[in-house]
Coordinates of C-alpha atoms and ligand atoms in Angstrom, one line a residue:
X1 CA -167.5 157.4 55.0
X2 CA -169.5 159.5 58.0
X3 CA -169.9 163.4 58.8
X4 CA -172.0 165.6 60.3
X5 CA -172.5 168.7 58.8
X6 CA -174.0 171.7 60.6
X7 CA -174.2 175.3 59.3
X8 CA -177.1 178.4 58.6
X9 CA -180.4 177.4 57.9
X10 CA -180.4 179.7 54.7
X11 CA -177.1 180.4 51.9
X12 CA -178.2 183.3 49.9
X13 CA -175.0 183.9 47.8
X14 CA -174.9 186.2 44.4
X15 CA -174.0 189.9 43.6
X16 CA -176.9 191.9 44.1
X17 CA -178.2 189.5 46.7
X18 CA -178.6 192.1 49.5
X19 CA -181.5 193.6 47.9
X20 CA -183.5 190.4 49.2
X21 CA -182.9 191.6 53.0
X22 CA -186.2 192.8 53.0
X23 CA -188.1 189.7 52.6
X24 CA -185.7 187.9 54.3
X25 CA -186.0 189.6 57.5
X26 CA -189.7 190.8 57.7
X27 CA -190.1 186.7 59.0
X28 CA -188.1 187.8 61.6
X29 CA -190.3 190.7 63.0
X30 CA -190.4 194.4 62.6
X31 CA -187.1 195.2 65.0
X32 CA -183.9 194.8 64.1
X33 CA -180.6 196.1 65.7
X34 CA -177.9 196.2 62.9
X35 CA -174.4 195.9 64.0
X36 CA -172.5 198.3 61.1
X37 CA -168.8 197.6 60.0
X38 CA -168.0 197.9 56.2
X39 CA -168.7 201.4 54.1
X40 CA -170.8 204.1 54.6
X41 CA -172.8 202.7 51.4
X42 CA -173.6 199.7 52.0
X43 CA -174.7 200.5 55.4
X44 CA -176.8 203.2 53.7
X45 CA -178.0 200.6 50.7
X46 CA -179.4 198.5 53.8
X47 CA -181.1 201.0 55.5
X48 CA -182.9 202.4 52.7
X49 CA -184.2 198.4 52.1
X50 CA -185.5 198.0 55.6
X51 CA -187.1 201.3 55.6
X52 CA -188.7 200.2 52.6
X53 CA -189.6 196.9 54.1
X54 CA -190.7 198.6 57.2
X55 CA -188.4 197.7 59.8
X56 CA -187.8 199.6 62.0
X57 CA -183.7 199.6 63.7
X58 CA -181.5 200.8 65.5
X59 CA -177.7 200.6 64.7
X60 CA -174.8 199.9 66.8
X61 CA -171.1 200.8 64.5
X62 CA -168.5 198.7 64.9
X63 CA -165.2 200.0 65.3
X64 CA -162.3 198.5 65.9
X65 CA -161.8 195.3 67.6
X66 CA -165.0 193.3 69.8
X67 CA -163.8 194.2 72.7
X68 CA -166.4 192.8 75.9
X69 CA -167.4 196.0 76.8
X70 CA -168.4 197.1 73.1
X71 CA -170.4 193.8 73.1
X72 CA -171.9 195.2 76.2
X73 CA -172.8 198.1 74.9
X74 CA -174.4 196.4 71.6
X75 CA -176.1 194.4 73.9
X76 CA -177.8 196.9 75.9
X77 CA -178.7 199.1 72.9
X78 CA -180.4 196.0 71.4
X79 CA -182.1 194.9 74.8
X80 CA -183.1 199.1 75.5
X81 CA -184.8 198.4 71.7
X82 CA -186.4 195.3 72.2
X83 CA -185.0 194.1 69.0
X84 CA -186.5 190.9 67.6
X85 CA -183.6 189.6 65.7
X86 CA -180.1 190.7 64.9
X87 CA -178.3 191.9 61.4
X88 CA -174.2 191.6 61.3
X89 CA -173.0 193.7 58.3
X90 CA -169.5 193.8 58.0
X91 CA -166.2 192.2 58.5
X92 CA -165.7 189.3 61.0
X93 CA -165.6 191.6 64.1
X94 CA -169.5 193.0 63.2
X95 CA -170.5 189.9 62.5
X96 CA -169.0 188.1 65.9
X97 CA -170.8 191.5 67.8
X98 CA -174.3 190.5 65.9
X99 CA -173.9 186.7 67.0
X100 CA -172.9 187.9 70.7
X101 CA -176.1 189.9 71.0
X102 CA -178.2 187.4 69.2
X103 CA -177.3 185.0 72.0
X104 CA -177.6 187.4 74.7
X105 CA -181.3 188.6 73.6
X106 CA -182.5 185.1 74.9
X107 CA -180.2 183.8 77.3
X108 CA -180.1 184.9 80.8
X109 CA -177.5 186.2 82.7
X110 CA -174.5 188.6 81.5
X111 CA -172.2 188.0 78.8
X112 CA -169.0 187.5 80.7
X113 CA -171.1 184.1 81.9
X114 CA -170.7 182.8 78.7
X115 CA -167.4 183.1 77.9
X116 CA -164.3 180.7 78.4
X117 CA -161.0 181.6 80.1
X118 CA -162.2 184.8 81.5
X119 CA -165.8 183.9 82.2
X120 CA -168.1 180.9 83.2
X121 CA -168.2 179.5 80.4
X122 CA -171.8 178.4 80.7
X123 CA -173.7 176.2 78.3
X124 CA -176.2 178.5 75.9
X125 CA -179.1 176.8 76.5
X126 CA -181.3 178.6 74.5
X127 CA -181.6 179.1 70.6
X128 CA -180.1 182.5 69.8
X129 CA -182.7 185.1 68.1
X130 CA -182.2 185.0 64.5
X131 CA -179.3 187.0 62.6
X132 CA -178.6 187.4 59.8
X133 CA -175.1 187.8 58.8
X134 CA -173.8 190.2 55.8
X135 CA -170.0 189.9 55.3
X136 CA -168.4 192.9 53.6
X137 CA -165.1 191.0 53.7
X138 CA -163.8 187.9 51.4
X139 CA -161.9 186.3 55.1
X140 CA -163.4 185.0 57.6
X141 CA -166.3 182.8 57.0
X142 CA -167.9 183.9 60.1
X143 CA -171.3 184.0 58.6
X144 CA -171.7 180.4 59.0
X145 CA -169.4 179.5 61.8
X146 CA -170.5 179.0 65.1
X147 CA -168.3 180.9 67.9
X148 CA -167.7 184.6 67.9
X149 CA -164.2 185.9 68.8
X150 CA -164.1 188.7 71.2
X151 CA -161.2 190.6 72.7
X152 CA -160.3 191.1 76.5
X153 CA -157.9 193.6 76.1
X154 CA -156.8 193.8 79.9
X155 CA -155.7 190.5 79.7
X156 CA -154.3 190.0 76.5
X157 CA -156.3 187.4 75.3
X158 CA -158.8 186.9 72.8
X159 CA -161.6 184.2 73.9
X160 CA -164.5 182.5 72.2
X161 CA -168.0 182.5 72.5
X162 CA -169.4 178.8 70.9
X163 CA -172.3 176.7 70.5
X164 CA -174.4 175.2 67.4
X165 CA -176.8 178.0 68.4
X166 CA -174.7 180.9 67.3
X167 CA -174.8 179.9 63.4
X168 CA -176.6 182.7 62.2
X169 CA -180.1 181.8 60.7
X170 CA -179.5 183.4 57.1
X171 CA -176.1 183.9 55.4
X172 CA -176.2 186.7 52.7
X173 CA -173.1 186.8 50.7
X174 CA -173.3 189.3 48.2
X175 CA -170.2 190.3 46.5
X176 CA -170.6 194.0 45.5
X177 CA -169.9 194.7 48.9
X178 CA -166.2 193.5 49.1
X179 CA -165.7 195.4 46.0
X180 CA -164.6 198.4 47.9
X181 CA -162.3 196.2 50.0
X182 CA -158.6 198.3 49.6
X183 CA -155.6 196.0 48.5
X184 CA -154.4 195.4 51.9
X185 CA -158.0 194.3 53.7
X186 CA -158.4 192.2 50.4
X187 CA -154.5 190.6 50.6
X188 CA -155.2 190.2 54.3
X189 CA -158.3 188.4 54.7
X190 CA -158.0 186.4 51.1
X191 CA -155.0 184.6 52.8
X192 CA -157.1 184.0 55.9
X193 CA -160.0 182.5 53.5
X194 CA -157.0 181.1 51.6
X195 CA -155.7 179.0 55.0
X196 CA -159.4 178.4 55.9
X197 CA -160.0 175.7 53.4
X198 CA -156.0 174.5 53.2
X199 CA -155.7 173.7 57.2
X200 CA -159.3 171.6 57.1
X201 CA -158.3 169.6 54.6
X202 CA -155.2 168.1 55.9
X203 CA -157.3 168.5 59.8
X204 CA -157.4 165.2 61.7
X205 CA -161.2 166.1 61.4
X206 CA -161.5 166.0 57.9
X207 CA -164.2 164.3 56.3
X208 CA -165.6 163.6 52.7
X209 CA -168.2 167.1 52.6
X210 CA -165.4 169.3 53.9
X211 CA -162.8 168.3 51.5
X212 CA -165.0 168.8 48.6
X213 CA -165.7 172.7 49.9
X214 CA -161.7 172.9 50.5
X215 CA -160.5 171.3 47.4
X216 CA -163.4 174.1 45.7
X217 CA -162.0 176.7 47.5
X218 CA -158.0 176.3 47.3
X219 CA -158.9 176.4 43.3
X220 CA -160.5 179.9 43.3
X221 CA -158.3 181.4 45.9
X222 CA -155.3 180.3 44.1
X223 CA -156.4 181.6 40.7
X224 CA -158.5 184.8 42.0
X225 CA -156.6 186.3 45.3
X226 CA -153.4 187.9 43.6
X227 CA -156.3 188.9 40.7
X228 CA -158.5 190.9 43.3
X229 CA -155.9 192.7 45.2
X230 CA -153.9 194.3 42.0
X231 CA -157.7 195.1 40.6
X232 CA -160.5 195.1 43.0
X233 CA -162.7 196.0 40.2
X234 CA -162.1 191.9 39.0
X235 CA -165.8 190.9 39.8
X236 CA -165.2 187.1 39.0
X237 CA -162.2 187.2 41.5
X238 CA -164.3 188.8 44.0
X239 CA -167.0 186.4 43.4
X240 CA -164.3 183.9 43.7
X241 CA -162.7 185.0 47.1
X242 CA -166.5 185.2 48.9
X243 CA -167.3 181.7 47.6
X244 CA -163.6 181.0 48.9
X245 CA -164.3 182.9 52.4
X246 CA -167.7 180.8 52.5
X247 CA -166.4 177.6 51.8
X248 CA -163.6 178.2 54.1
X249 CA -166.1 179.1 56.8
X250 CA -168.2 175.5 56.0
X251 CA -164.7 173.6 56.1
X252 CA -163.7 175.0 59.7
X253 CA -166.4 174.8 61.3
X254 CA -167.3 171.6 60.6
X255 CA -163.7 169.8 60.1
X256 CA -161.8 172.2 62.6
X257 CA -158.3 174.2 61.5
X258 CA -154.6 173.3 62.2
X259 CA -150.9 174.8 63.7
X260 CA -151.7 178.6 61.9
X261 CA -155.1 179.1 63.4
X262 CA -153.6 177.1 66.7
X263 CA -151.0 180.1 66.5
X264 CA -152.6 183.0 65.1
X265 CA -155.5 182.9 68.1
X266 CA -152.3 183.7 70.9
X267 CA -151.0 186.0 68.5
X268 CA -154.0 188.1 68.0
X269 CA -154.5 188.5 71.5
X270 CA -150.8 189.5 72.3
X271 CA -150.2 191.9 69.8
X272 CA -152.1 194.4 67.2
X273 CA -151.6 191.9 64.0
X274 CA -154.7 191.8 61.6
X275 CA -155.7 188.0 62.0
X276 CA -155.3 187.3 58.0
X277 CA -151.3 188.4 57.8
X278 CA -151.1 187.0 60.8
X279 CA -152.0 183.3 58.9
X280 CA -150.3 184.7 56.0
X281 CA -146.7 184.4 57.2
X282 CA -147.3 181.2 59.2
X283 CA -148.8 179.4 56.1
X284 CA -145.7 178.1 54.1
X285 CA -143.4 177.5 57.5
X286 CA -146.2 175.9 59.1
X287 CA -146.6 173.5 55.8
X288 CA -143.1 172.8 55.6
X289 CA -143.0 172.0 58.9
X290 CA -146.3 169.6 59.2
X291 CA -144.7 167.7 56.1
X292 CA -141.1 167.5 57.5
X293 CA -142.5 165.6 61.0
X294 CA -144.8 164.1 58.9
X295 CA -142.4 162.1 56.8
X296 CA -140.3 161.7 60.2
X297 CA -142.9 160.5 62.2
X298 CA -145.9 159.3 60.5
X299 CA -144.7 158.5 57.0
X300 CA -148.2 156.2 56.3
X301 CA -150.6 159.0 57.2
X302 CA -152.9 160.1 54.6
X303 CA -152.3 164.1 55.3
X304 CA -148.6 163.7 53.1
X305 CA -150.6 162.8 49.9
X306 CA -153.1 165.7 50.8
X307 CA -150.5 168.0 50.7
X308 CA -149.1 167.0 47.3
X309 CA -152.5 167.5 46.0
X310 CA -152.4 170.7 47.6
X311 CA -149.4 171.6 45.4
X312 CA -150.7 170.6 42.3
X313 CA -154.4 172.5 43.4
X314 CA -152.4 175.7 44.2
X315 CA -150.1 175.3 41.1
X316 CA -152.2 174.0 38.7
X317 CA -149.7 171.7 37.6
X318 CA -150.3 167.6 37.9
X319 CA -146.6 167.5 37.8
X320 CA -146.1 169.4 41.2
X321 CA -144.3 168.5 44.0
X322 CA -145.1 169.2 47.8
X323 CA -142.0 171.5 48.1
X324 CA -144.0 173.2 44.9
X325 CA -146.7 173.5 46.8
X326 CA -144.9 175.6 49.5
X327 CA -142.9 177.6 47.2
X328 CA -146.0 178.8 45.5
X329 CA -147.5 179.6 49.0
X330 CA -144.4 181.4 50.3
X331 CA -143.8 183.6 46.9
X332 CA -148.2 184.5 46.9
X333 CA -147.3 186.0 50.7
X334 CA -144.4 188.1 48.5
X335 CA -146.5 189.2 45.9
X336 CA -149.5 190.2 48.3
X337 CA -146.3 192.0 49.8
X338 CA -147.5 191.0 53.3
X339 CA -145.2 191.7 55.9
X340 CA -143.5 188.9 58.3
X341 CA -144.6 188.7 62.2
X342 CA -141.4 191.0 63.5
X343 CA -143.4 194.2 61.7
X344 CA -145.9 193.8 64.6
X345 CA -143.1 193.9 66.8
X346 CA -142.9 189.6 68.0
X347 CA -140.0 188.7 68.4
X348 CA -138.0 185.9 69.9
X349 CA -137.9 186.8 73.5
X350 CA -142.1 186.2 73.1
X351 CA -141.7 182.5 71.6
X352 CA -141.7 180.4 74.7
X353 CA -145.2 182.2 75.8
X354 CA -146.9 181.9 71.9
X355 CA -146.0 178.4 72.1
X356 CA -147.3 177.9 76.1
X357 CA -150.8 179.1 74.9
X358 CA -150.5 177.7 71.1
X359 CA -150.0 173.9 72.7
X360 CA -153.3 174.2 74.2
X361 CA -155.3 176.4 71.7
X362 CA -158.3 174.2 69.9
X363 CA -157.5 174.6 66.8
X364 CA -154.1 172.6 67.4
X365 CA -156.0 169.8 68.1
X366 CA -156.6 169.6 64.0
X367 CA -153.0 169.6 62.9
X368 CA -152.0 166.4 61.2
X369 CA -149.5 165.9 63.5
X370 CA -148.3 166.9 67.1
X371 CA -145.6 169.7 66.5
X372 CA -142.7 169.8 69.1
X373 CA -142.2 173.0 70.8
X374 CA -138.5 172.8 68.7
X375 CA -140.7 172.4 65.7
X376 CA -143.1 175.0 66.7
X377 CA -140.3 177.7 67.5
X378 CA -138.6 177.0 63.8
X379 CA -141.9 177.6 62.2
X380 CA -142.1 181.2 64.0
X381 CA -138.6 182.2 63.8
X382 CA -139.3 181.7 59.8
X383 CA -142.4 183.5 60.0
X384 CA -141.1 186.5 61.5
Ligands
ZN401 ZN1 -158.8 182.5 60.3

């Protein structure tokens, strides 16, 4: 048994837990730049704490994707402030703004030097400042991952920002703040936080820490996601999807994804899909598929049993099969009544190029197996 486990040097999870911001980030000086996504109160709850706490801040709303230039922008304001350290509240866009500038307040040069594909892609050679990252959200798990996704619109791509220095220094997960969530943010980003811990756990990179988190996490999700989104006011099932959302963001970052994420980063860059229903319809064909070569190919590999424990996990039945397993996943996507991939307009004509760029996305490199591009272009025409 081996691993190596990196993530935030601080977990604060608990409802009520944002009250402790204060404290938290008067170590970190007395100027902040906030990077604002989520409701108007809770950005007003956390401004009335650092006022308290004297801080003083400036705050840079997020709207909308992270395109480069809005992380330009953010950037600037925070430089123009001389902000000592960086707070992310919000979904997984404000948070992946807040990491951006909390790299770029110590590192030299300009952003675009830092990022792959479209940049340099130079090595961050400096520790970040701090941040501290908020989530508002039950999806991503970005508060303790360590890339931040931005958009380049011109070119259709979305790229990544990474190193062990962007883990934010403290993540708060308090959550009262996804109680607000409306049904569709909450169907959307619980079955992102849903494939989070599923894809880890069957990842090539697996290891013994990760699948504890995963095994943790399929449990709450599967009990607690359809729960939240007919009745957001369902506190344990909120609690339950941000411990699912955190856990999923432990698993991936430190055990790596599979064929959905290796999918749904093309996707997301091509066309205007939320990133969670974009996982959502992938989930069940990309299963099926995985086990079908699987069985074909590599009949002695662990990753089949995985998946029948998946099925009895998700189904709570001992007596599950893995096709039970997949039939529970396909009918949660139903009942979540999340749309297939052809409602953002994909369609087969844009297969061959989702698969050229899914082949080499890094998150494929965690699948349990190497799909064909046959078996890739069956999963999407069953996803659409
Ligand atoms: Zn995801």
């Amino acid at each position: 048994m081996n691993f190596d486990f990196n993530t935030a040097n601080r977990i604060l999870f608990g409802e009520g837990a944002l009250k402790e911001i204060g404290t938290i980030a008067r170590q970190f000086g007395n100027k902040a730049v906030i990077v604002a996504g989520g409701d108007p109160k809770s950005i007003e709850n956390l401004k009335e704490i650092l006022s308290n706490s004297e801080i003083e801040f400036v705050i840079f709303k997020a709207a909308g994707e992270p395109t480069t230039r809005l992380v330009e922008e953010a950037i600037r304001l925070a430089k123009e402030n001389s902000s000592q350290f960086v707070i992310g509240l919000g979904g997984g866009s404000a948070i992946d703004i807040a990491k951006a500038i909390s790299v770029m307040l110590t590192n030299p040069g300009e952003l675009l030097d830092y990022l792959e594909v479209v940049g340099k892609n130079r090595a961050i050679d400096l520790p970040a400042a701090p941040m501290i990252a908020v989530p508002t959200t039950s999806g991503t798990g970005s508060e303790v991952t360590r890339n931040a996704v931005l958009a380049v619109p011109e070119k259709k791509v979305k790229v990544s920002m990474r190193s062990a220095y962007i883990l934010p220094r403290v993540a708060l997960v308090d959550p009262e703040l996804t109680y607000g969530l409306p049904p569709r943010l909450t169907a959307n980003t619980g079955m992102d936080a849903l494939t989070q811990v599923l894809e880890p756990y069957v990842s090539l990179k697996a290891n013994s820490m990760v699948d504890m988190f995963c095994r943790e996490g399929m449990k709450r999700a599967a009990r607690s996601l359809e729960k939240a989104y007919h009745d957001g006011s369902d506190r344990q099932a909120r609690i339950d999807m941000s411990w699912t959302s955190l856990l999923g963001g432990l698993s991936l970052a430190n055990a790596g994804l599979g064929a959905v994420h290796g999918f749904a980063g093309p996707i997301g860059g091509m066309f205007h899909a939320p990133h969670g229903a974009i996982c959502a319809s992938l989930l069940a064909p990309v299963t099926a598929m995985n086990v079908k070569a699987l069985a074909l190919r590599a009949p002695g590999e662990p990753a089949l049993e995985r998946y029948h424990e998946i099925a009895k996990i998700l189904t709570g039945k001992d007596s599950a099969s893995i096709k039970d397993g997949i039939d529970w996943l396909q009918s949660l996507k139903d009942a979540l009544e999340i749309p297939g991939l052809s409602e953002y307009g994909i369609a087969e004509e844009n297969f061959s190029e989702i698969i050229d760029k899914a082949l080499v996305a890094s998150s494929m490199r965690g699948n349990p197996i190497q799909l064909q591009r046959e078996e890739l272009e069956v999963i999407l025409r069953e996803a659409l």
